[in-house]
Coordinates of C-alpha atoms and ligand atoms in Angstrom, one line a residue:
M188 CA 0.2 0.0 0.5
A189 CA 1.3 3.2 -1.0
R190 CA -0.2 6.5 -0.3
V191 CA 0.6 9.8 -1.5
F192 CA 0.0 13.1 0.5
N193 CA -2.8 14.3 -1.3
F194 CA -3.6 18.0 -1.5
S195 CA -6.9 17.6 -3.4
A196 CA -9.4 20.7 -3.2
G197 CA -12.2 17.7 -3.1
P198 CA -12.7 15.3 -3.1
A199 CA -9.8 15.0 -0.7
M200 CA -8.2 13.2 2.0
M201 CA -9.7 11.3 4.1
P202 CA -8.2 10.2 7.8
L203 CA -6.5 6.3 7.7
P204 CA -7.7 5.1 10.5
V205 CA -11.1 5.7 9.5
L206 CA -10.7 4.3 5.6
E207 CA -9.1 1.4 8.0
E208 CA -12.2 1.0 10.1
I209 CA -14.6 1.5 6.8
A210 CA -12.6 -1.3 4.9
K211 CA -12.8 -3.9 7.8
E212 CA -16.6 -3.2 8.0
V213 CA -17.5 -3.1 4.2
V214 CA -18.2 -6.9 3.7
D215 CA -19.9 -7.8 6.9
Y216 CA -21.1 -4.4 8.6
R217 CA -20.8 -6.0 12.6
G218 CA -22.0 -9.2 12.0
C219 CA -25.3 -8.3 9.9
G220 CA -24.1 -10.1 6.9
M221 CA -24.1 -7.6 5.0
S222 CA -22.5 -4.1 3.8
V223 CA -23.8 -0.6 4.9
M224 CA -24.6 -0.1 1.0
E225 CA -26.6 -3.0 0.7
M226 CA -29.0 -2.4 3.8
S227 CA -32.4 -1.0 3.7
H228 CA -32.4 2.6 4.8
R229 CA -35.5 1.5 6.9
S230 CA -33.6 -0.8 9.0
K231 CA -33.0 -0.7 13.0
V232 CA -29.2 -0.9 12.0
Y233 CA -29.0 1.9 9.8
Q234 CA -31.4 3.9 11.8
Q235 CA -29.0 3.7 14.3
I236 CA -26.2 4.7 11.9
I237 CA -27.8 7.7 11.4
D238 CA -28.6 8.8 14.3
E239 CA -25.4 8.6 15.7
A240 CA -24.0 10.2 12.9
E241 CA -26.4 12.9 14.2
A242 CA -25.8 13.0 17.7
D243 CA -22.3 13.3 17.0
L244 CA -22.4 16.5 15.0
R245 CA -24.4 17.9 17.4
D246 CA -22.0 17.3 20.0
L247 CA -19.0 18.3 18.1
M248 CA -20.3 21.6 17.0
G249 CA -22.4 22.2 19.5
I250 CA -25.6 22.5 17.7
P251 CA -28.2 23.7 20.3
D252 CA -31.7 22.0 20.1
N253 CA -33.3 24.6 18.2
Y254 CA -31.8 23.8 15.0
K255 CA -32.4 20.8 12.2
V256 CA -29.6 18.7 10.7
L257 CA -30.5 17.8 7.4
F258 CA -28.3 15.3 5.4
V259 CA -29.7 16.4 1.5
Q260 CA -28.5 14.8 -2.0
G261 CA -26.9 16.9 -4.1
G262 CA -24.3 18.5 -2.8
A263 CA -23.4 22.0 -2.0
T264 CA -24.7 23.0 -5.4
L265 CA -28.5 21.8 -5.1
E266 CA -28.2 24.1 -1.9
F267 CA -27.5 27.3 -4.0
A268 CA -31.0 26.5 -5.4
M269 CA -32.7 25.1 -2.2
I270 CA -31.8 28.2 0.0
P271 CA -33.4 31.0 -1.9
M272 CA -36.6 28.8 -2.9
N273 CA -36.9 28.1 1.1
L274 CA -36.1 31.2 2.8
M275 CA -36.8 34.1 0.1
K276 CA -40.3 35.1 1.8
N277 CA -39.8 38.5 0.5
G278 CA -38.5 37.9 -2.5
V279 CA -35.0 39.8 -1.7
A280 CA -31.6 38.2 -0.2
D281 CA -28.4 40.2 -0.2
Y282 CA -25.0 38.4 -1.3
I283 CA -21.6 38.8 -0.5
V284 CA -19.3 37.8 -3.6
T285 CA -15.9 36.8 -2.1
G286 CA -15.2 34.2 -4.9
A287 CA -16.3 31.5 -7.3
W288 CA -18.5 29.8 -5.2
S289 CA -20.5 32.5 -3.6
K290 CA -20.8 34.0 -7.0
K291 CA -22.0 30.3 -8.6
A292 CA -24.4 31.0 -5.5
A293 CA -25.9 34.5 -6.5
S294 CA -26.3 33.8 -10.0
E295 CA -28.5 31.0 -9.0
A296 CA -30.5 32.7 -6.4
K297 CA -31.6 35.0 -9.2
K298 CA -33.3 32.9 -10.8
Y299 CA -35.8 32.6 -7.4
G300 CA -35.7 36.5 -6.7
K301 CA -33.9 39.7 -6.0
V302 CA -30.4 39.1 -5.5
N303 CA -28.3 42.4 -4.5
V304 CA -24.6 41.6 -4.5
I305 CA -23.8 44.0 -1.0
A306 CA -20.0 44.2 -1.5
S307 CA -17.5 41.8 -3.9
S308 CA -14.0 41.6 -3.9
E309 CA -13.8 40.5 -7.6
D310 CA -11.9 43.9 -8.5
K311 CA -8.7 42.2 -7.0
N312 CA -9.4 38.6 -8.3
Y313 CA -11.0 37.8 -5.0
S314 CA -7.9 38.1 -3.0
Y315 CA -9.3 39.4 -0.1
I316 CA -12.7 39.7 2.1
P317 CA -14.3 43.5 1.7
D318 CA -15.3 45.2 4.8
C319 CA -18.4 43.7 6.1
S320 CA -19.0 46.2 9.2
D321 CA -21.6 48.9 7.4
L322 CA -23.1 47.6 4.7
P323 CA -26.1 48.4 2.6
I324 CA -28.5 45.6 3.8
D325 CA -31.7 45.6 2.0
D326 CA -34.5 46.2 4.3
D327 CA -36.5 43.4 2.8
A328 CA -33.5 41.3 2.6
D329 CA -34.5 37.5 3.9
Y330 CA -31.2 36.8 4.4
V331 CA -27.5 38.0 4.0
Y332 CA -25.3 35.2 2.4
I333 CA -21.5 34.2 2.4
C334 CA -19.3 31.5 1.4
E335 CA -17.0 31.9 4.4
N336 CA -13.8 29.9 2.9
E337 CA -13.4 30.1 -0.8
T338 CA -12.1 26.8 -1.6
I339 CA -10.4 28.1 -5.1
H340 CA -9.2 31.5 -4.0
G341 CA -7.8 30.5 -0.3
T342 CA -9.5 33.3 1.4
T343 CA -11.9 33.4 4.7
Y344 CA -13.7 35.8 7.0
A345 CA -11.3 37.4 9.7
E346 CA -14.9 38.2 11.4
L347 CA -18.5 37.6 9.9
P348 CA -20.5 40.1 8.6
N349 CA -22.7 42.7 10.6
T350 CA -26.4 41.7 8.8
K351 CA -27.9 44.3 10.9
G352 CA -30.1 41.8 12.4
K353 CA -30.9 39.9 9.2
I354 CA -30.0 36.0 9.1
L355 CA -26.8 35.1 8.3
V356 CA -26.5 31.9 5.6
A357 CA -22.9 30.4 5.6
D358 CA -21.7 28.1 2.9
Q359 CA -19.1 26.4 4.9
S360 CA -18.0 23.6 2.3
S361 CA -14.5 24.1 2.5
M362 CA -14.0 24.6 6.3
F363 CA -16.9 22.5 7.9
L364 CA -15.9 21.1 11.3
S365 CA -12.2 22.1 10.6
K366 CA -12.5 24.8 13.9
P367 CA -15.3 25.5 16.5
V368 CA -18.0 27.7 15.2
D369 CA -20.8 29.4 17.4
V370 CA -23.9 28.2 15.5
T371 CA -26.4 30.6 17.0
K372 CA -24.7 33.4 14.8
Y373 CA -26.0 32.0 11.9
G374 CA -30.0 31.0 10.5
L375 CA -28.7 28.4 8.3
I376 CA -24.9 26.7 7.8
Y377 CA -24.5 24.2 5.1
G378 CA -21.4 22.6 3.4
G379 CA -20.9 19.5 0.9
V380 CA -19.0 17.2 2.9
Q381 CA -16.2 16.1 0.2
K382 CA -14.0 18.4 1.4
N383 CA -13.6 18.1 4.9
V384 CA -15.6 15.3 6.2
G385 CA -16.6 12.7 3.3
P386 CA -17.8 11.1 0.3
A387 CA -18.8 13.5 -2.5
G388 CA -22.7 14.0 -3.1
L389 CA -24.0 14.8 0.2
A390 CA -24.8 18.5 1.7
I391 CA -25.0 18.8 5.7
V392 CA -27.7 21.7 6.6
I393 CA -27.8 23.1 9.8
I394 CA -31.0 25.2 9.8
R395 CA -32.7 27.2 12.4
E396 CA -36.3 25.4 13.3
D397 CA -38.2 29.1 13.0
L398 CA -36.7 29.7 9.5
I399 CA -38.3 25.6 8.3
R400 CA -41.3 27.1 6.0
E401 CA -44.2 25.2 4.8
D402 CA -46.1 28.3 2.6
L403 CA -43.7 27.9 -0.3
P404 CA -44.5 28.4 -3.6
D405 CA -45.9 25.2 -5.8
F406 CA -43.2 25.2 -7.7
V407 CA -40.6 24.1 -5.3
P408 CA -39.8 20.3 -5.7
T409 CA -40.7 18.1 -2.9
Y410 CA -37.5 17.3 -2.3
C411 CA -35.9 20.8 -2.1
R412 CA -38.3 21.9 0.7
F413 CA -36.2 21.9 4.1
D414 CA -39.7 21.0 6.0
T415 CA -39.7 17.5 3.7
H416 CA -36.4 16.5 5.2
A417 CA -37.3 18.1 8.6
K418 CA -40.2 15.9 9.0
N419 CA -39.1 12.8 7.4
G420 CA -35.6 12.6 9.3
S421 CA -33.4 13.2 6.2
M422 CA -35.1 10.1 4.9
Y423 CA -38.0 11.2 2.8
N424 CA -36.4 9.3 0.2
T425 CA -33.4 6.9 0.4
P426 CA -30.9 9.0 1.5
N427 CA -27.0 8.6 0.5
C428 CA -26.6 6.1 3.3
W429 CA -23.2 5.5 2.5
A430 CA -21.5 8.8 3.0
I431 CA -23.9 9.7 6.4
Y432 CA -22.3 6.4 7.2
V433 CA -18.8 7.3 6.6
C434 CA -19.5 11.2 7.8
G435 CA -20.7 9.7 11.1
K436 CA -17.1 7.9 11.6
V437 CA -15.2 10.7 10.7
F438 CA -17.3 12.4 13.7
K439 CA -16.3 10.0 15.9
Y440 CA -12.4 10.1 14.8
L441 CA -12.2 14.0 15.2
K442 CA -14.1 13.3 18.4
S443 CA -11.7 11.1 19.4
L444 CA -8.7 13.5 18.6
G445 CA -10.1 16.2 21.2
G446 CA -13.1 17.9 19.0
L447 CA -13.2 21.1 17.0
S448 CA -10.7 22.8 19.1
A449 CA -8.3 20.4 18.6
M450 CA -8.6 20.7 15.3
D451 CA -8.1 24.2 15.2
E452 CA -5.0 23.9 17.1
I453 CA -3.6 21.3 14.7
N454 CA -5.0 23.2 11.5
K455 CA -3.0 26.7 12.9
K456 CA -0.2 24.7 13.1
K457 CA -0.2 22.8 9.7
A458 CA -1.2 26.3 8.2
A459 CA 2.0 28.3 9.4
I460 CA 4.1 25.9 8.4
L461 CA 3.0 26.9 4.6
Y462 CA 2.5 30.1 5.1
D463 CA 5.5 31.3 7.0
F464 CA 7.6 29.4 4.3
L465 CA 5.5 31.2 1.4
D466 CA 6.3 34.5 3.3
S467 CA 10.2 33.8 3.5
S468 CA 10.7 32.2 -0.1
K469 CA 12.0 34.1 -3.0
L470 CA 9.8 32.4 -5.5
F471 CA 6.8 31.7 -4.2
K472 CA 4.3 33.8 -3.1
G473 CA 0.8 33.5 -1.2
T474 CA -1.6 35.1 -3.5
V475 CA -4.2 36.4 -0.6
E476 CA -3.9 39.0 1.8
K477 CA -2.4 37.8 5.1
K478 CA -5.7 38.8 7.0
Y479 CA -7.9 36.8 4.9
R480 CA -5.8 33.8 4.4
S481 CA -7.6 30.1 4.6
L482 CA -6.4 27.7 6.9
M483 CA -7.8 24.9 4.6
N484 CA -6.6 25.9 1.0
V485 CA -3.3 27.9 0.5
P486 CA -2.7 29.0 -3.1
F487 CA 0.7 30.4 -4.2
V488 CA 2.6 31.0 -7.5
T489 CA 6.1 31.6 -8.5
G490 CA 4.4 34.6 -11.1
D491 CA 5.5 32.7 -14.2
A492 CA 3.6 30.1 -15.6
D493 CA 6.1 27.9 -17.3
K494 CA 7.5 27.4 -13.6
D495 CA 4.3 27.1 -11.6
A496 CA 4.0 24.0 -14.4
A497 CA 7.4 23.3 -13.7
V498 CA 7.3 22.8 -10.1
V499 CA 3.7 21.2 -10.0
A500 CA 5.1 18.2 -12.1
A501 CA 8.3 18.0 -9.5
T502 CA 5.8 17.8 -7.0
K503 CA 3.9 15.2 -8.3
A504 CA 7.3 12.6 -9.3
A505 CA 8.2 13.6 -5.2
G506 CA 4.8 12.1 -4.2
F507 CA 2.9 15.3 -3.4
D508 CA -0.6 15.1 -5.4
N509 CA -3.2 17.2 -6.7
L510 CA -1.3 20.6 -5.9
K511 CA -2.3 22.2 -9.1
G512 CA -3.5 25.6 -8.7
H513 CA -7.0 26.5 -10.0
R514 CA -6.9 27.7 -13.7
S515 CA -8.6 31.4 -12.4
V516 CA -5.8 31.8 -9.6
G517 CA -3.0 29.4 -11.6
G518 CA -0.1 28.3 -9.7
L519 CA -0.6 25.8 -6.8
R520 CA -2.6 25.2 -4.3
A521 CA -2.2 23.2 -1.2
S522 CA -5.7 22.1 0.5
I523 CA -4.7 21.0 3.9
Y524 CA -8.2 20.0 5.4
N525 CA -8.6 18.1 8.8
A526 CA -7.1 14.8 7.0
M527 CA -4.0 15.8 6.0
P528 CA -1.4 15.1 8.3
I529 CA 1.1 18.1 10.2
E530 CA 4.2 15.9 8.3
G531 CA 2.7 16.0 5.1
V532 CA 2.9 19.8 4.8
Q533 CA 6.3 19.5 6.4
A534 CA 7.5 17.1 3.9
L535 CA 5.9 19.4 1.3
V536 CA 7.6 22.6 2.6
D537 CA 10.6 20.6 2.9
F538 CA 10.7 19.8 -0.7
L539 CA 9.9 23.3 -1.8
K540 CA 12.8 24.8 0.0
D541 CA 15.0 22.4 -1.4
Y542 CA 13.5 22.8 -5.1
E543 CA 14.0 26.5 -4.2
A544 CA 17.4 26.2 -3.4
K545 CA 18.4 24.3 -6.5
N546 CA 16.3 26.6 -9.0
A547 CA 17.1 29.6 -7.9
Ligands
PLP894 C1 -17.1 22.6 -3.7 C2 -17.8 23.5 -2.9 C3 -18.9 23.5 -3.5 C4 -19.7 22.6 -4.4 O1 -19.8 21.3 -3.9 P1 -20.7 20.1 -5.0 O2 -20.5 19.1 -3.7 O3 -19.5 19.5 -5.7 O4 -21.7 20.8 -5.5 C5 -19.8 24.7 -3.0 N1 -19.1 25.4 -2.3 C6 -17.6 25.6 -1.9 C7 -17.4 26.4 -0.6 C8 -17.1 24.5 -2.2 O5 -15.7 24.1 -1.7

């Protein structure tokens, strides 16, 4: 078995102990004589799997009782549509556009109502987070929307926007469970799980109960109604049983490591190793304003596309995979989610230092 250090932005690296545990259970789940992927979602055994997953997630994140946890298919992208379909009561929402994902979310929301882009960092290729302390929030806005960690551009909020009393909705896909968050500051938090938690195709939605409406327009598909999922324990139809099971394993694993404060400590240390190197390097430089640097996605460039490509090829040959940057930023991007060990980041930095010395 040869595993590489996988710096993919997503689907991304999983913790090895979780993969090994799943491997042991894959043919015969705990004496059931069948795999989790073969069992009825209506079985007692599966009900216990989903119940424990939810309980462990609530415990990890400190989710208050007046919030529902929903396991929804369609990834984060379906939420771009479900959120406006369900939350636009006045038909207006304010979006802060800080990168590709919030831009996509805003353009999808336009299909369902009026979207105000109240702040944007597009002028500098989304390399910073705009000042969100005094934004022109629409009196009629049903919510204020952010992507709290922009996976492609590598930015994150230093502080949450002042929504002037409006509900805050956050896409946390690429920072989900990377650090403690105060759930009560949000009306809705969601994330596709394939960045920092589990297999693709599943989104986890954490929504304050009073925001789950029943008086929705007829056009909203049954599946796309939050009340459908809330009333049916995320099992209106066959859920993504396998992904929920794997996420449940990751939740238990994170708890065993000391929970989200412990993850935050490790993630800060990991990111510092890489950013300290970038700040001292003559060959490479980070692309994001320091204050807004993501702890999860670290884009960096040499400033020359051919040099960038040569570095990417050299890293790949040395056993570091998926470091090619997104085309909209160029260069390289190291995604260093929870499952990336500190040794992986240290080994990458050692390699880049050596590369720089040899190619000066
Ligand atoms: C990856 C990603 C998405 C899209 O996720 P899908 O599950 O592919 O729909 C949305 N938002 C953010 C921040 C992401 O990183």
